[in-house]
Amino acid sequence: MSREDFNRNWSYRRKVTPFQELGGSQVAAWIPVTLPHDALIEADRHPDAPGGHTNGYFPDGAFEYRKNFPVPEDERGTLVYLEFDGVYRDAVVTVNGALAGRHSYGYSRFVVRIDPFLRFDAENEVTVACRSHLDSRWYTGCGIYRDVHLIRKNAVHLAVDGVRVTTPDVDDEFALVEVSAQVDNAGTVAAAITVEATLTGEAGAEITRATTPMTVLPGGSDTSRLRMLIQRPRRWSAETPHRYIARVAVSSGDRRLDKVEVPFGIRTVQVDSRRGLRINGNPVKLRGACLHADNGPLGAAATGRAEERKIELLKAAGFNAVRSSHHPASSALLDACDRLGMYVIDEAFDMWIQGKSDFDYSADFPQWWERDLAAMVAKDFHHPSVLAYSIGNENPETGTPDGGRWTRRMVRVLRDLDPTRPVTNGINGFVSALDLVLDGMRQRRTSTESATSDEPTGAGVNGMMHQFSELMGQITASPAVTERTQESFAALDIAGMNYGESRYELDQKLFPDRVVLGTETWPTMIDRNWALVARLPHVIGDFTWTGLDYLGETGIGLIRYADTANEGTGFSPGYPGLTANCGDLDLTGHRRPVSYYREIVFGLRTDPWIAVQPPRNHGRPIAVATPWAWSDTVASWSWPGHEGDPVHVEVYADGDEVELLLDGEVLARNPVGAERAFRADFEVTYRPGELTAVTYRNGEPTGRTALASAGEAQQLTLTIDRHVLRADTTDLAFIGIAVTDEAGVVHTGAEREIRVAVHGAGVLQGLGSAAPVTDENFGTGRRRTFDGQALAIVRPTAPGKVTVTVEADACAPVTATIGVAPTS
């Protein structure tokens, strides 16, 4: 009957019990909020936070949300549901004090029926309690961080998620579209109804329609099926993301009882080890990026525009696929992938029976796994972007017979629910043999402890990390891992391999019918990995870790130098480490040098790219550089105070040679690939000017690019992604802030504290930078720039105008105006 946005007019606070409130010492004030919302993102971080570096030193916490809303008397007898796209975590939903429902998992959609608890012609209160505590290996946030919708249904209605649109037969001439509609009758008499399905293009023009009569007994449920043809169907793919719309209605005579609108795409998916992956009959290699769930300064909040921008940025950087790691993606993200054209590997779980954190989902998995898989399929089914389901990530069980049984159970359930999509799993052979690895480490530790004091005990963290990827490759390709993982791999349609490139050619011989996907790979190995993907038909793609930088797992991609290596332990620099620093794009969405290198490796970019190692670091010995860490470079030729100093320049190029010039003077002409494929290296002396790189192949120039030094003048420059917003809960404006010269060249070394104020029909939703180590808070309206840049995010609150003012010391303030249009 209706489905409406239910994101407005909520409030939240730290959860307190009635007994705590009675004592008065722990009462927290209710704070107004519009959903989606992350209750932790503006919390004070602390070095003693329970999760430590794994979650970016954010605290844990239990929170409660509430909303009051009226229900008129004429809605008595209406079925009312609340649809939550995601609540992190252990959600408990009450209505007027009565338990209406609960949901354990923090990433799956769930629906709660609330009409039995409503009061009519009165105010009603819905509350949602949730918590986060040592239950993940990365930052999860906490709260109602995805959209909420209120659904109303008549007694006779289309069941929630009761419409299914499939295209079982597709060719160039026709597509057979089958619409099944489950109709429920909660009334006390039989219902004689008509079910009608109309197919339209995205612009709304009708293509065809079909109807059928149907009688549904009281208290019963039945399903109709309508079959229609679309002539000369337009196929959905990442390159041509065309969609259709199915409008399904239930009527009794002239009275419309219910209607549902379902966007869908027409596309075919085939995969085998000889011809690889084919979409609509065309071969496709997946240029993939793994994604964690957060949106940088917004935390975990999956606001529609933030999810859309994420996909826009990744597509512009050359990716055609994303893997939701390690959780079912939000509906908003999948909607964006459908519209923009991006393939999705949608992943169900990070843990099964064996826990990875003290209080994670593994304790709930045996009771909830099947319901959560069903929720994922119900959400995903009509999204043409969803190419495949993944049932897990680096689960140690996959190296055991019990893991093989769990794999078969989950795959069987998914195939029963949705036979149209293949199933994979991100299996890490190293993790699947972790017990053997740990036994070997214990034996080595015992041997080391018994050694004499002057015997070597290893090369420290840096030496370990240089050997780590090679060691993982050796173990992953070992006969022990081959044997251990065979049962789990055999149950899958696609053998997902995390850091498993050492198996690619091996498995072509051992398992000639096995289809392989690099579900997670080292960003530093994309040149070698992509060569394998391009050459081997059974390997259908590569997913780098990661597409965007994210909160938590601090420092896994951070270069650390010997004079600071004592700060922190292992991968992490310690507090106040904030991000992993391993994304192709940084936390604010700017492309890092590795992104341009990858684009060249993919064959999508002909012009070279210049990346410069800051001269202040020249000659400093590196103490920690993991396989997730790209070189410590930035695309800048502005280094005031370093005139005359040596500087190392990397130029990424697809050619034989690169010529490097400064103000037209040739500095050097060096070969590509001497130290690394697709890279030429230069040692030069810094002086300001215009640094130009020219790529040559067979002696002929094929592309060029340049970096100009910033002038002395410094000003604030704003870049706004859109100047007119919608006055709804899904929209945002992203405002890039940079310290530049008069020509717009960024002063990468000019770190300033900026101050942002927002007035009018909007609020400042977040302010951040790409700094991987900082003690700053995203919610204060103050932030230091990083490499001369920062990002402000504005959320509209009503139709009208939003005024954004940005200030910084020694720079003139700048003001921008953004319009907010009313929604229809």
Short mmCIF file of N, CA and C in Angstrom, two decimals, residues 53 292 465 499 520 522 545-546 549-550 552-560 570-573 579-583 624-630:
data_model
loop_
_atom_site.label_atom_id
_atom_site.label_comp_id
_atom_site.label_asym_id
_atom_site.label_seq_id
_atom_site.Cartn_x
_atom_site.Cartn_y
_atom_site.Cartn_z
N HIS A 53 44.04 -0.65 17.98
CA HIS A 53 44.29 -0.25 16.59
C HIS A 53 43.35 -0.91 15.61
N HIS A 292 35.49 -1.92 2.61
CA HIS A 292 34.87 -1.98 3.92
C HIS A 292 33.64 -1.07 3.90
N MET A 465 58.03 -8.64 7.14
CA MET A 465 57.03 -8.24 6.16
C MET A 465 57.54 -8.41 4.74
N TYR A 499 44.93 -13.68 -1.59
CA TYR A 499 46.39 -13.76 -1.65
C TYR A 499 46.83 -15.14 -2.12
N GLU A 520 40.98 -11.27 -3.00
CA GLU A 520 41.71 -10.27 -2.21
C GLU A 520 43.19 -10.42 -2.55
N TRP A 522 47.33 -8.35 -2.87
CA TRP A 522 48.23 -7.27 -2.46
C TRP A 522 48.21 -6.16 -3.51
N TRP A 545 43.11 -5.14 -2.17
CA TRP A 545 42.81 -4.66 -0.82
C TRP A 545 43.55 -3.33 -0.62
N THR A 546 42.84 -2.19 -0.65
CA THR A 546 41.41 -1.99 -0.88
C THR A 546 41.20 -0.87 -1.89
N ASP A 549 40.51 3.86 1.29
CA ASP A 549 41.02 3.75 2.65
C ASP A 549 39.85 3.68 3.61
N TYR A 550 40.09 3.14 4.80
CA TYR A 550 39.00 2.90 5.74
C TYR A 550 39.50 3.05 7.17
N GLY A 552 40.23 2.01 11.00
CA GLY A 552 40.63 0.79 11.70
C GLY A 552 41.73 0.05 10.96
N GLU A 553 42.14 -1.11 11.53
CA GLU A 553 43.30 -1.86 11.02
C GLU A 553 44.43 -0.88 10.71
N THR A 554 44.70 -0.02 11.68
CA THR A 554 45.52 1.15 11.43
C THR A 554 46.93 0.79 10.98
N GLY A 555 47.33 1.45 9.90
CA GLY A 555 48.71 1.40 9.48
C GLY A 555 49.13 0.23 8.64
N ILE A 556 48.21 -0.64 8.19
CA ILE A 556 48.68 -1.81 7.44
C ILE A 556 49.29 -1.41 6.09
N GLY A 557 48.95 -0.20 5.61
CA GLY A 557 49.56 0.27 4.38
C GLY A 557 50.45 1.48 4.58
N LEU A 558 50.86 1.74 5.80
CA LEU A 558 51.64 2.93 6.12
C LEU A 558 53.14 2.63 6.10
N ILE A 559 53.90 3.44 5.36
CA ILE A 559 55.36 3.34 5.41
C ILE A 559 55.84 3.95 6.73
N ARG A 560 56.65 3.20 7.46
CA ARG A 560 57.21 3.71 8.72
C ARG A 560 58.73 3.66 8.63
N GLY A 570 54.14 -3.97 15.34
CA GLY A 570 53.64 -4.69 14.18
C GLY A 570 53.26 -3.73 13.06
N PHE A 571 52.07 -3.96 12.48
CA PHE A 571 51.61 -3.13 11.38
C PHE A 571 51.27 -1.72 11.84
N SER A 572 50.79 -1.57 13.06
CA SER A 572 50.18 -0.32 13.49
C SER A 572 51.21 0.68 14.03
N PRO A 573 51.00 1.97 13.72
CA PRO A 573 51.86 2.99 14.32
C PRO A 573 51.47 3.31 15.75
N THR A 579 43.52 5.22 10.23
CA THR A 579 43.10 4.48 9.04
C THR A 579 44.12 3.41 8.67
N ALA A 580 43.68 2.51 7.77
CA ALA A 580 44.57 1.46 7.28
C ALA A 580 45.62 2.01 6.33
N ASN A 581 45.27 3.08 5.59
CA ASN A 581 46.18 3.74 4.65
C ASN A 581 46.60 2.82 3.52
N CYS A 582 45.68 1.97 3.07
CA CYS A 582 46.04 1.04 1.99
C CYS A 582 45.09 1.14 0.80
N GLY A 583 44.25 2.17 0.74
CA GLY A 583 43.32 2.29 -0.37
C GLY A 583 43.95 2.91 -1.60
N VAL A 624 59.29 -0.35 8.36
CA VAL A 624 58.11 -1.19 8.15
C VAL A 624 57.47 -0.80 6.82
N ALA A 625 57.32 -1.78 5.94
CA ALA A 625 56.61 -1.58 4.68
C ALA A 625 55.95 -2.91 4.34
N THR A 626 54.68 -3.03 4.60
CA THR A 626 53.96 -4.29 4.38
C THR A 626 53.64 -4.46 2.90
N PRO A 627 53.21 -5.65 2.50
CA PRO A 627 52.79 -5.84 1.10
C PRO A 627 51.55 -5.03 0.72
N TRP A 628 50.88 -4.43 1.70
CA TRP A 628 49.75 -3.55 1.40
C TRP A 628 50.21 -2.10 1.16
N ALA A 629 51.48 -1.82 1.42
CA ALA A 629 51.97 -0.44 1.39
C ALA A 629 52.59 -0.11 0.05
N TRP A 630 52.04 0.89 -0.63
CA TRP A 630 52.65 1.42 -1.83
C TRP A 630 53.83 2.30 -1.41
#
